[in-house]
Coordinates of C-alpha atoms in Angstrom, one line a residue:
M1 CA 14.0 -50.7 30.4
K2 CA 13.0 -48.6 32.5
A3 CA 10.9 -45.3 31.2
I4 CA 8.8 -43.0 31.7
Q5 CA 5.4 -42.7 29.5
Y6 CA 2.0 -41.8 29.0
K7 CA -1.1 -43.2 27.8
E8 CA -3.1 -39.9 27.5
Y9 CA -3.2 -36.4 27.1
G10 CA -3.3 -34.2 30.2
K11 CA -1.6 -32.6 33.1
S12 CA 1.8 -34.5 35.3
D13 CA -0.9 -37.7 36.4
V14 CA -0.8 -39.2 33.6
I15 CA 3.3 -39.8 34.0
T16 CA 4.1 -43.5 34.4
Y17 CA 7.0 -44.8 34.9
V18 CA 7.3 -48.9 33.6
E19 CA 9.4 -51.1 32.2
V20 CA 9.2 -51.5 28.6
P21 CA 11.1 -53.2 25.8
K22 CA 15.0 -51.9 24.8
P23 CA 14.5 -49.5 21.5
V24 CA 16.2 -51.7 18.9
I25 CA 18.8 -49.6 15.5
T26 CA 15.4 -49.3 12.6
D27 CA 17.6 -47.0 10.4
E28 CA 21.7 -47.8 9.6
N29 CA 22.3 -43.7 9.9
Q30 CA 21.2 -44.4 13.7
V31 CA 23.0 -45.0 17.3
L32 CA 21.4 -47.0 20.4
I33 CA 22.7 -44.8 23.3
Q34 CA 22.3 -45.2 26.7
V35 CA 20.7 -42.6 28.0
R36 CA 22.7 -40.9 31.2
A37 CA 20.7 -38.1 31.5
V38 CA 18.1 -36.0 29.7
G39 CA 17.0 -32.4 29.4
V40 CA 13.5 -30.8 30.7
N41 CA 12.3 -28.9 27.8
P42 CA 9.0 -26.4 27.5
I43 CA 7.3 -28.2 24.9
D44 CA 7.8 -31.4 26.9
M45 CA 4.8 -30.7 28.7
K46 CA 3.5 -28.8 25.7
I47 CA 3.3 -32.7 24.3
R48 CA 2.2 -34.1 26.9
M49 CA -1.5 -31.4 27.4
G50 CA -2.1 -31.6 24.2
F51 CA -1.5 -28.7 22.7
M52 CA 1.1 -29.5 20.4
K53 CA -1.3 -32.4 18.5
T54 CA -1.8 -30.6 14.9
A55 CA 1.9 -29.5 14.6
R56 CA 3.4 -32.6 16.9
P57 CA 0.7 -35.9 16.9
V58 CA 2.3 -38.9 18.7
E59 CA 1.4 -42.1 19.3
M60 CA 0.2 -43.0 22.6
P61 CA 1.6 -44.6 24.7
F62 CA 4.1 -42.2 24.7
I63 CA 8.3 -42.5 26.1
P64 CA 8.3 -38.0 25.9
G65 CA 12.4 -35.9 25.6
G66 CA 13.7 -35.1 22.7
E67 CA 17.1 -34.2 24.1
A68 CA 19.8 -36.4 25.6
A69 CA 23.6 -36.6 26.5
G70 CA 24.4 -40.8 27.1
V71 CA 27.0 -43.6 26.0
V72 CA 27.0 -45.3 22.7
V73 CA 26.0 -49.3 23.0
A74 CA 25.2 -49.4 19.5
I75 CA 25.5 -48.5 15.9
G76 CA 24.0 -48.6 12.4
R77 CA 25.7 -50.2 9.3
N78 CA 26.2 -46.9 7.8
V79 CA 27.5 -44.7 11.0
S80 CA 30.9 -43.5 10.5
K81 CA 31.2 -40.5 13.0
F82 CA 31.2 -42.5 16.3
K83 CA 32.0 -45.9 17.7
I84 CA 30.3 -48.1 20.6
G85 CA 31.6 -46.7 24.1
D86 CA 31.5 -43.2 23.0
E87 CA 30.0 -40.1 25.2
V88 CA 27.4 -38.4 23.1
F89 CA 25.0 -36.0 23.3
G90 CA 22.5 -34.7 21.4
I91 CA 18.8 -34.1 19.8
T92 CA 16.7 -37.5 19.3
K93 CA 13.5 -35.8 18.9
M94 CA 11.5 -38.0 21.1
H95 CA 11.3 -40.8 23.5
A96 CA 14.5 -39.7 25.4
Y97 CA 13.2 -40.5 29.2
A98 CA 14.5 -43.7 29.1
E99 CA 17.2 -45.4 29.8
Y100 CA 18.3 -46.2 26.2
V101 CA 17.2 -44.5 23.4
T102 CA 17.8 -44.1 19.0
A103 CA 18.8 -41.2 17.4
N104 CA 20.3 -40.4 13.7
E105 CA 24.5 -39.9 13.9
G106 CA 23.8 -35.9 12.0
S107 CA 22.2 -35.1 15.4
V108 CA 24.6 -36.3 17.9
L109 CA 28.0 -35.4 18.6
L110 CA 30.8 -35.8 20.7
K111 CA 30.9 -34.7 24.3
P112 CA 33.2 -32.6 25.4
E113 CA 35.3 -34.1 28.2
S114 CA 34.8 -30.9 30.0
L115 CA 31.3 -31.4 31.2
S116 CA 29.0 -33.5 33.0
F117 CA 26.4 -35.8 31.4
E118 CA 23.9 -33.9 33.0
E119 CA 25.9 -30.5 31.4
A120 CA 26.2 -32.2 28.0
A121 CA 22.1 -32.8 28.1
S122 CA 21.8 -28.9 28.9
L123 CA 23.0 -27.7 25.7
S124 CA 21.5 -29.0 22.3
V125 CA 17.7 -27.7 22.4
N126 CA 19.4 -24.4 24.6
M127 CA 22.0 -23.3 22.2
G128 CA 20.1 -24.7 18.6
T129 CA 17.3 -22.6 19.7
A130 CA 19.7 -19.9 20.2
Q131 CA 21.3 -20.1 17.1
S132 CA 18.0 -20.5 15.1
V133 CA 16.4 -17.0 16.6
L134 CA 19.8 -14.9 16.3
F135 CA 21.5 -16.3 13.3
A136 CA 19.4 -18.6 11.5
A137 CA 16.6 -16.5 11.0
G138 CA 17.7 -13.3 12.6
K139 CA 21.0 -12.2 10.9
L140 CA 22.4 -10.7 13.7
K141 CA 25.9 -8.7 13.7
K142 CA 28.6 -7.0 15.5
G143 CA 27.3 -4.3 17.0
Q144 CA 23.6 -5.0 16.9
K145 CA 20.9 -4.1 19.5
V146 CA 19.7 -7.5 20.6
L147 CA 16.5 -7.7 23.4
I148 CA 16.4 -10.9 24.9
Q149 CA 12.9 -11.2 26.6
G150 CA 13.3 -13.6 29.0
G151 CA 17.4 -14.1 29.8
G152 CA 17.2 -15.7 33.1
G153 CA 16.2 -19.4 31.7
S154 CA 18.2 -21.9 30.1
V155 CA 17.1 -20.9 26.6
G156 CA 17.6 -17.0 27.3
G157 CA 20.5 -17.3 28.5
A158 CA 22.2 -19.2 25.7
M159 CA 20.8 -16.3 23.7
I160 CA 23.0 -13.8 26.0
Q161 CA 26.1 -15.7 25.5
M162 CA 25.8 -16.1 21.9
A163 CA 25.4 -12.5 21.1
K164 CA 27.4 -11.1 23.1
A165 CA 30.3 -13.7 21.6
C166 CA 29.3 -12.6 17.8
G167 CA 29.6 -8.7 19.0
A168 CA 25.9 -7.5 19.9
F169 CA 25.2 -5.1 22.4
V170 CA 22.6 -7.4 24.5
I171 CA 20.0 -6.2 26.4
A172 CA 17.7 -8.2 28.7
T173 CA 14.8 -8.8 30.8
A174 CA 14.8 -11.1 33.9
S175 CA 13.7 -11.0 37.8
G176 CA 14.3 -12.3 40.9
N177 CA 17.7 -14.3 41.1
G178 CA 17.9 -14.2 37.1
V179 CA 19.0 -10.7 36.9
T180 CA 22.1 -11.6 38.3
L181 CA 22.6 -14.8 36.2
A182 CA 21.8 -12.7 32.9
K183 CA 24.5 -10.0 34.0
S184 CA 27.0 -12.6 34.4
L185 CA 26.4 -14.3 31.2
G186 CA 27.4 -11.1 29.9
A187 CA 24.6 -8.9 29.1
D188 CA 25.6 -5.4 28.7
E189 CA 22.1 -4.3 30.1
V190 CA 19.6 -5.9 32.7
I191 CA 15.7 -4.8 33.0
D192 CA 14.0 -6.3 35.7
Y193 CA 10.3 -6.7 34.3
K194 CA 8.4 -6.8 37.4
L195 CA 10.2 -3.8 38.6
H196 CA 10.1 -2.1 34.8
N197 CA 8.2 -1.2 31.7
V198 CA 10.0 -2.5 29.3
A199 CA 8.6 -0.7 26.6
N200 CA 9.5 2.2 29.1
S201 CA 13.6 1.3 29.0
V202 CA 14.6 0.7 25.9
K203 CA 14.0 1.9 22.3
D204 CA 16.3 1.3 18.8
I205 CA 16.4 -2.4 19.0
D206 CA 17.7 -3.5 16.0
L207 CA 16.2 -7.5 16.7
V208 CA 13.8 -8.6 19.4
A209 CA 14.8 -12.4 20.6
D210 CA 10.9 -13.6 22.3
T211 CA 11.0 -16.8 25.3
A212 CA 8.1 -15.6 27.2
G213 CA 4.8 -14.8 25.0
G214 CA 1.3 -13.4 26.0
E215 CA 1.1 -10.0 26.9
A216 CA 4.9 -9.7 27.2
Q217 CA 5.2 -10.1 23.9
V218 CA 2.6 -7.5 22.6
K219 CA 4.7 -4.8 24.1
L220 CA 8.0 -5.7 22.6
F221 CA 6.9 -4.2 19.5
Q222 CA 7.4 -0.8 20.6
V223 CA 11.3 -1.0 21.6
L224 CA 12.1 -2.2 17.8
K225 CA 13.3 0.4 15.5
Q226 CA 11.3 0.6 11.8
G227 CA 13.4 -2.1 9.8
G228 CA 14.0 -4.3 13.2
T229 CA 12.7 -8.0 13.6
L230 CA 10.6 -9.5 16.4
L231 CA 11.0 -13.2 16.5
S232 CA 9.2 -15.7 18.6
I233 CA 9.7 -19.6 20.1
V234 CA 6.2 -19.0 22.2
I235 CA 3.6 -17.7 19.7
P236 CA 3.4 -16.2 16.3
P237 CA 3.3 -12.6 16.8
S238 CA 0.7 -10.5 15.4
Q239 CA 1.8 -9.7 11.7
E240 CA -1.0 -6.4 12.4
L241 CA 1.1 -4.6 14.9
A242 CA 4.3 -5.5 12.5
E243 CA 2.7 -4.2 9.7
Q244 CA 1.6 -1.0 12.0
Y245 CA 5.2 -0.5 14.2
K246 CA 6.9 -1.1 10.5
V247 CA 9.0 -4.2 11.4
S248 CA 9.1 -7.6 10.2
A249 CA 8.2 -10.4 13.2
G250 CA 7.6 -14.4 12.6
F251 CA 8.0 -18.1 15.0
V252 CA 10.5 -19.6 14.7
A253 CA 10.7 -23.5 15.4
S254 CA 14.5 -24.4 15.6
D255 CA 16.5 -26.6 13.5
I256 CA 18.9 -28.3 15.3
T257 CA 21.2 -31.0 14.0
A258 CA 25.2 -31.2 15.1
E259 CA 25.6 -28.8 12.2
T260 CA 23.7 -25.9 13.6
L261 CA 25.5 -26.3 16.8
K262 CA 29.4 -26.1 16.0
Y263 CA 29.5 -22.7 16.7
G264 CA 27.6 -22.9 20.2
I265 CA 30.0 -25.6 20.9
D266 CA 33.1 -23.4 19.5
L267 CA 32.1 -21.0 21.8
L268 CA 32.6 -23.9 24.6
S269 CA 35.8 -25.0 23.6
R270 CA 36.9 -21.5 23.7
G271 CA 35.7 -20.7 27.8
K272 CA 33.1 -18.1 26.0
F273 CA 30.0 -20.5 26.9
R274 CA 29.0 -22.4 30.0
T275 CA 25.7 -23.8 31.0
I276 CA 23.5 -23.7 33.8
V277 CA 21.8 -26.9 35.4
S278 CA 19.2 -25.4 38.0
K279 CA 18.3 -28.6 39.5
T280 CA 18.2 -32.1 38.4
F281 CA 15.7 -34.9 39.0
P282 CA 16.2 -38.8 38.3
L283 CA 14.2 -40.0 35.6
S284 CA 11.2 -42.2 38.2
D285 CA 10.8 -38.3 39.1
A286 CA 9.8 -36.9 35.4
A287 CA 6.2 -35.3 36.6
I288 CA 7.4 -33.4 40.0
A289 CA 10.9 -32.1 37.2
Q290 CA 8.3 -31.2 34.4
D291 CA 5.7 -29.3 37.4
F292 CA 9.0 -27.4 39.0
L293 CA 9.7 -26.5 35.5
S294 CA 6.5 -25.3 34.3
A295 CA 6.0 -23.4 37.8
G296 CA 8.2 -21.1 36.1
G297 CA 10.8 -19.1 37.7
V298 CA 13.7 -21.2 36.9
N299 CA 17.0 -19.8 35.8
G300 CA 18.5 -22.6 34.1
K301 CA 18.1 -26.3 32.9
V302 CA 16.2 -29.3 34.5
V303 CA 17.8 -32.4 33.9
L304 CA 16.7 -36.0 35.0
T305 CA 18.9 -38.5 35.7
I306 CA 19.4 -41.8 34.7
E307 CA 22.3 -44.6 36.4
H308 CA 23.6 -47.7 36.1
E309 CA 25.7 -50.0 36.9
Q310 CA 27.5 -50.6 33.8
Y311 CA 28.1 -49.0 30.1
I312 CA 26.3 -52.2 28.4
F313 CA 27.9 -52.4 25.2
R314 CA 25.7 -55.6 24.0
I315 CA 22.3 -55.5 23.3

């Protein structure tokens, strides 16, 4: 099968488009998926650059990618939720940049009929991360005020929709076309961070969800009310600043399973959540796709697509 692979850490020029053996089911709880679309996420580049060597060590040569949508072509003996031919999406954890990939049954869901494979491949990381930050860690409730740093991005956009659906007052930061997108997704207020100082624009926030990190994160402590919470998916926030401002702060590692995606999928089915695919690239252009996302300013999800002549239900 065709796949994206690299043999060493580095910039996008280490990426190659190669022929490798098709994976086989090694666990009776796995399904084998013929991949039709793959979500491109910032962590893909962090792993490739070697920034995750300690937290996420990989064995070289490595096939990246942790999020895919496609068709089930084989199932393990203990699999009960899926059958061959089912269209699915979910988390693979790794090796999704390929024509075929295995995934645990508990990390996969049936693809909603209303969605394309490209749209389905954009869901899992966005929804699962939003669920982990806003509700599992942030305990966001109706009537609270939440500030979402990076509301024009794919994860930030999911956070806006899910926070709004629970009855929170949603403030988002964005720039350029991201301002219009964040408003269209339901944000009550949108601050263009290139034109305005966020710390001077809002106050008394219950929960800050940080998707940007860096210097921007430091300023976010100032907008929280005492006892509020700052959660980041990028870098651990300063505990010294948390103590200074009398707030809680922490880093959130997303827990993404079929179970944790249920709330988001329910919102989708009720028309309260929409997918935003910014741009698609063929699998062979994975390096270009990663560079496009790394350049910043992307509003929505970047997705890789894979064309198959037909569904193949035997391996």
